[in-house]
mmCIF file of C-alpha atoms in Angstrom:
data_model
loop_
_atom_site.group_PDB
_atom_site.id
_atom_site.type_symbol
_atom_site.label_atom_id
_atom_site.label_comp_id
_atom_site.label_asym_id
_atom_site.label_seq_id
_atom_site.Cartn_x
_atom_site.Cartn_y
_atom_site.Cartn_z
ATOM 1 C CA MET A 74 -29.090 10.746 2.607
ATOM 2 C CA THR A 75 -30.347 8.786 -0.340
ATOM 3 C CA GLY A 76 -30.564 5.078 -1.014
ATOM 4 C CA ASP A 77 -30.306 2.300 1.571
ATOM 5 C CA GLU A 78 -29.243 3.943 4.776
ATOM 6 C CA THR A 79 -27.951 0.634 6.195
ATOM 7 C CA THR A 80 -25.401 0.187 3.389
ATOM 8 C CA PRO A 81 -22.209 2.064 4.187
ATOM 9 C CA SER A 82 -20.450 4.051 1.443
ATOM 10 C CA PRO A 83 -17.412 2.357 -0.083
ATOM 11 C CA LEU A 84 -15.248 5.217 1.247
ATOM 12 C CA GLY A 85 -16.632 4.914 4.796
ATOM 13 C CA LEU A 86 -16.274 1.129 4.688
ATOM 14 C CA GLY A 87 -12.736 1.354 3.425
ATOM 15 C CA ARG A 88 -11.844 3.819 6.187
ATOM 16 C CA ASP A 89 -13.434 1.565 8.763
ATOM 17 C CA LEU A 90 -11.553 -1.489 7.454
ATOM 18 C CA MET A 91 -8.245 0.431 7.568
ATOM 19 C CA LEU A 92 -8.922 1.771 11.052
ATOM 20 C CA ALA A 93 -9.976 -1.630 12.442
ATOM 21 C CA GLY A 94 -6.892 -3.255 10.988
ATOM 22 C CA SER A 95 -4.655 -0.535 12.354
ATOM 23 C CA ARG A 96 -6.202 -0.712 15.792
ATOM 24 C CA LEU A 97 -5.902 -4.503 15.939
ATOM 25 C CA ARG A 98 -2.293 -4.398 14.791
ATOM 26 C CA ASP A 99 -1.529 -1.687 17.376
ATOM 27 C CA ALA A 100 -3.107 -3.796 20.120
ATOM 28 C CA VAL A 101 -1.120 -6.823 19.047
ATOM 29 C CA ARG A 102 2.041 -4.769 18.867
ATOM 30 C CA ARG A 103 1.545 -3.305 22.377
ATOM 31 C CA ARG A 104 0.732 -6.579 24.037
ATOM 32 C CA ALA A 105 3.404 -8.632 22.110
ATOM 33 C CA GLN A 106 6.003 -6.051 23.187
ATOM 34 C CA ARG A 107 4.806 -5.921 26.760
ATOM 35 C CA GLU A 108 4.262 -9.702 27.297
ATOM 36 C CA PHE A 109 6.874 -11.215 25.022
ATOM 37 C CA GLY A 110 9.346 -8.472 24.094
ATOM 38 C CA LEU A 111 8.478 -8.884 20.405
ATOM 39 C CA THR A 112 7.906 -6.272 17.741
ATOM 40 C CA ALA A 113 4.887 -6.534 15.455
ATOM 41 C CA LEU A 114 7.162 -7.681 12.625
ATOM 42 C CA GLN A 115 8.782 -10.337 14.829
ATOM 43 C CA SER A 116 5.315 -11.617 15.713
ATOM 44 C CA ASP A 117 4.366 -11.647 12.052
ATOM 45 C CA ILE A 118 7.516 -13.604 11.194
ATOM 46 C CA LEU A 119 6.784 -16.208 13.840
ATOM 47 C CA LEU A 120 3.212 -16.650 12.610
ATOM 48 C CA VAL A 121 4.204 -16.880 8.943
ATOM 49 C CA LEU A 122 6.946 -19.413 9.582
ATOM 50 C CA ALA A 123 4.656 -21.454 11.842
ATOM 51 C CA SER A 124 2.018 -21.683 9.108
ATOM 52 C CA ARG A 125 4.174 -21.952 6.022
ATOM 53 C CA GLY A 126 7.405 -23.567 7.195
ATOM 54 C CA SER A 127 10.911 -22.314 6.328
ATOM 55 C CA MET A 128 11.475 -19.605 3.805
ATOM 56 C CA ILE A 129 14.259 -17.528 2.299
ATOM 57 C CA SER A 130 14.319 -13.920 3.469
ATOM 58 C CA THR A 131 12.862 -12.457 0.276
ATOM 59 C CA GLU A 132 9.845 -14.804 0.505
ATOM 60 C CA LEU A 133 9.460 -13.965 4.201
ATOM 61 C CA ALA A 134 9.704 -10.193 3.516
ATOM 62 C CA SER A 135 6.993 -10.507 0.866
ATOM 63 C CA ALA A 136 4.758 -12.504 3.136
ATOM 64 C CA CYS A 137 5.141 -9.910 5.874
ATOM 65 C CA GLY A 138 4.730 -6.919 3.567
ATOM 66 C CA VAL A 139 8.200 -5.381 4.221
ATOM 67 C CA ASN A 140 11.445 -5.100 2.396
ATOM 68 C CA ALA A 141 14.242 -7.652 2.679
ATOM 69 C CA SER A 142 16.590 -5.501 4.746
ATOM 70 C CA THR A 143 13.799 -4.874 7.319
ATOM 71 C CA VAL A 144 13.088 -8.579 7.649
ATOM 72 C CA THR A 145 16.806 -9.321 7.976
ATOM 73 C CA HIS A 146 17.080 -7.093 11.066
ATOM 74 C CA ALA A 147 13.987 -8.737 12.605
ATOM 75 C CA VAL A 148 15.350 -12.213 11.821
ATOM 76 C CA ASP A 149 18.721 -11.268 13.391
ATOM 77 C CA ALA A 150 16.957 -10.362 16.565
ATOM 78 C CA GLY A 151 15.004 -13.653 16.427
ATOM 79 C CA VAL A 152 18.245 -15.627 15.988
ATOM 80 C CA GLU A 153 19.757 -13.844 18.994
ATOM 81 C CA ARG A 154 16.723 -14.817 21.091
ATOM 82 C CA GLY A 155 16.776 -18.432 19.859
ATOM 83 C CA LEU A 156 13.381 -18.160 18.146
ATOM 84 C CA VAL A 157 14.534 -18.640 14.542
ATOM 85 C CA LEU A 158 17.585 -20.034 12.776
ATOM 86 C CA ARG A 159 19.153 -19.841 9.418
ATOM 87 C CA VAL A 160 19.870 -23.060 7.577
ATOM 88 C CA ARG A 161 21.637 -23.489 4.196
ATOM 89 C CA ASN A 162 19.105 -23.774 1.390
ATOM 90 C CA GLU A 163 19.304 -27.216 -0.240
ATOM 91 C CA ALA A 164 18.326 -25.996 -3.705
ATOM 92 C CA ASP A 165 20.608 -22.961 -3.766
ATOM 93 C CA ARG A 166 23.618 -23.110 -1.400
ATOM 94 C CA ARG A 167 23.988 -19.317 -1.660
ATOM 95 C CA LEU A 168 20.714 -18.803 0.175
ATOM 96 C CA ALA A 169 19.638 -19.517 3.740
ATOM 97 C CA ASP A 170 16.269 -20.785 4.827
ATOM 98 C CA ILE A 171 14.786 -19.187 7.905
ATOM 99 C CA ALA A 172 12.985 -21.592 10.217
ATOM 100 C CA LEU A 173 11.527 -21.717 13.685
ATOM 101 C CA THR A 174 13.375 -23.300 16.570
ATOM 102 C CA PRO A 175 11.306 -25.299 19.091
ATOM 103 C CA ALA A 176 11.306 -22.120 21.280
ATOM 104 C CA GLY A 177 10.137 -20.179 18.211
ATOM 105 C CA LYS A 178 7.183 -22.610 17.677
ATOM 106 C CA ARG A 179 6.187 -22.205 21.288
ATOM 107 C CA MET A 180 6.340 -18.412 21.027
ATOM 108 C CA ALA A 181 4.324 -18.544 17.808
ATOM 109 C CA GLU A 182 1.616 -20.374 19.735
ATOM 110 C CA ARG A 183 1.641 -17.707 22.403
ATOM 111 C CA VAL A 184 1.318 -14.960 19.785
ATOM 112 C CA ARG A 185 -1.594 -16.898 18.170
ATOM 113 C CA ALA A 186 -3.329 -17.092 21.556
ATOM 114 C CA LEU A 187 -2.771 -13.332 22.129
ATOM 115 C CA ILE A 188 -4.265 -12.506 18.713
ATOM 116 C CA ALA A 189 -7.226 -14.827 19.358
ATOM 117 C CA ASP A 190 -7.816 -13.135 22.760
ATOM 118 C CA LEU A 191 -7.747 -9.665 21.123
ATOM 119 C CA ALA A 192 -10.013 -10.815 18.291
ATOM 120 C CA ARG A 193 -12.601 -12.130 20.720
ATOM 121 C CA ALA A 194 -12.633 -8.764 22.524
ATOM 122 C CA ALA A 195 -12.816 -6.963 19.194
ATOM 123 C CA LEU A 196 -15.816 -9.075 18.053
ATOM 124 C CA GLU A 197 -17.817 -8.322 21.204
ATOM 125 C CA GLY A 198 -21.271 -7.251 20.036
ATOM 126 C CA VAL A 199 -20.811 -8.518 16.425
ATOM 127 C CA ASP A 200 -23.922 -10.590 15.639
ATOM 128 C CA GLN A 201 -22.457 -12.855 12.947
ATOM 129 C CA PRO A 202 -18.652 -13.201 13.354
ATOM 130 C CA GLY A 203 -18.568 -16.138 10.903
ATOM 131 C CA LEU A 204 -20.083 -13.958 8.149
ATOM 132 C CA LEU A 205 -17.680 -11.169 8.987
ATOM 133 C CA ALA A 206 -14.719 -13.577 8.793
ATOM 134 C CA GLU A 207 -15.886 -14.895 5.396
ATOM 135 C CA SER A 208 -16.351 -11.349 4.141
ATOM 136 C CA LEU A 209 -12.899 -10.215 5.353
ATOM 137 C CA ALA A 210 -11.308 -13.236 3.703
ATOM 138 C CA GLN A 211 -12.968 -12.293 0.429
ATOM 139 C CA VAL A 212 -11.756 -8.661 0.858
ATOM 140 C CA THR A 213 -8.242 -10.023 1.320
ATOM 141 C CA ARG A 214 -8.472 -12.156 -1.798
ATOM 142 C CA ASN A 215 -9.816 -9.250 -3.816
ATOM 143 C CA LEU A 216 -6.974 -7.014 -2.678
ATOM 144 C CA GLU A 217 -4.367 -9.635 -3.500
ATOM 145 C CA LYS A 218 -5.592 -9.679 -7.129
ATOM 146 C CA GLY A 219 -4.582 -6.075 -7.764
#
C-alpha cells in the first residue's frame, strides 16, 4: 500500500457507506415490521410527514425516493390503518394533501425512537459520533447536488 494507510480509498469508503446505510435500513425495516406492522416505506412516509407536514403524493414520493404509484399503495395502507388521511388541496382542488392523523403522529414518534435506538447501537465504539454525523450530513448535501 502507498500513501496514508489510515485514509480509506474512495471506492472502499463508498462501499462502506452503502453497506452501512443498507444494514441500518434493513434493521429498521425488520423491527418496524415486527413491532409496528409497518413497511420501511410506510415508516419513511410517517417520518417525512411528521417533519415536513402535509404533502401531495408526488412530493411525498420524491421525498421518499420512490415513484408516485408506489407511494400511493403505501398511503392507501396508512389510510386503512388510520395513520394518514387525504385532504383536498386548497391551492388545487384536483389534488389531495396527505397528512398524519393523531395516531400517525404517535406512530411516527415510535418509529423515531426505534431509529434512535438502532443508531445508538450502530454507533457503539465510534469515538466521535458528532463528527460522523456532520460528515454524513455533508455527504448527503453533496449527493443532492448531482
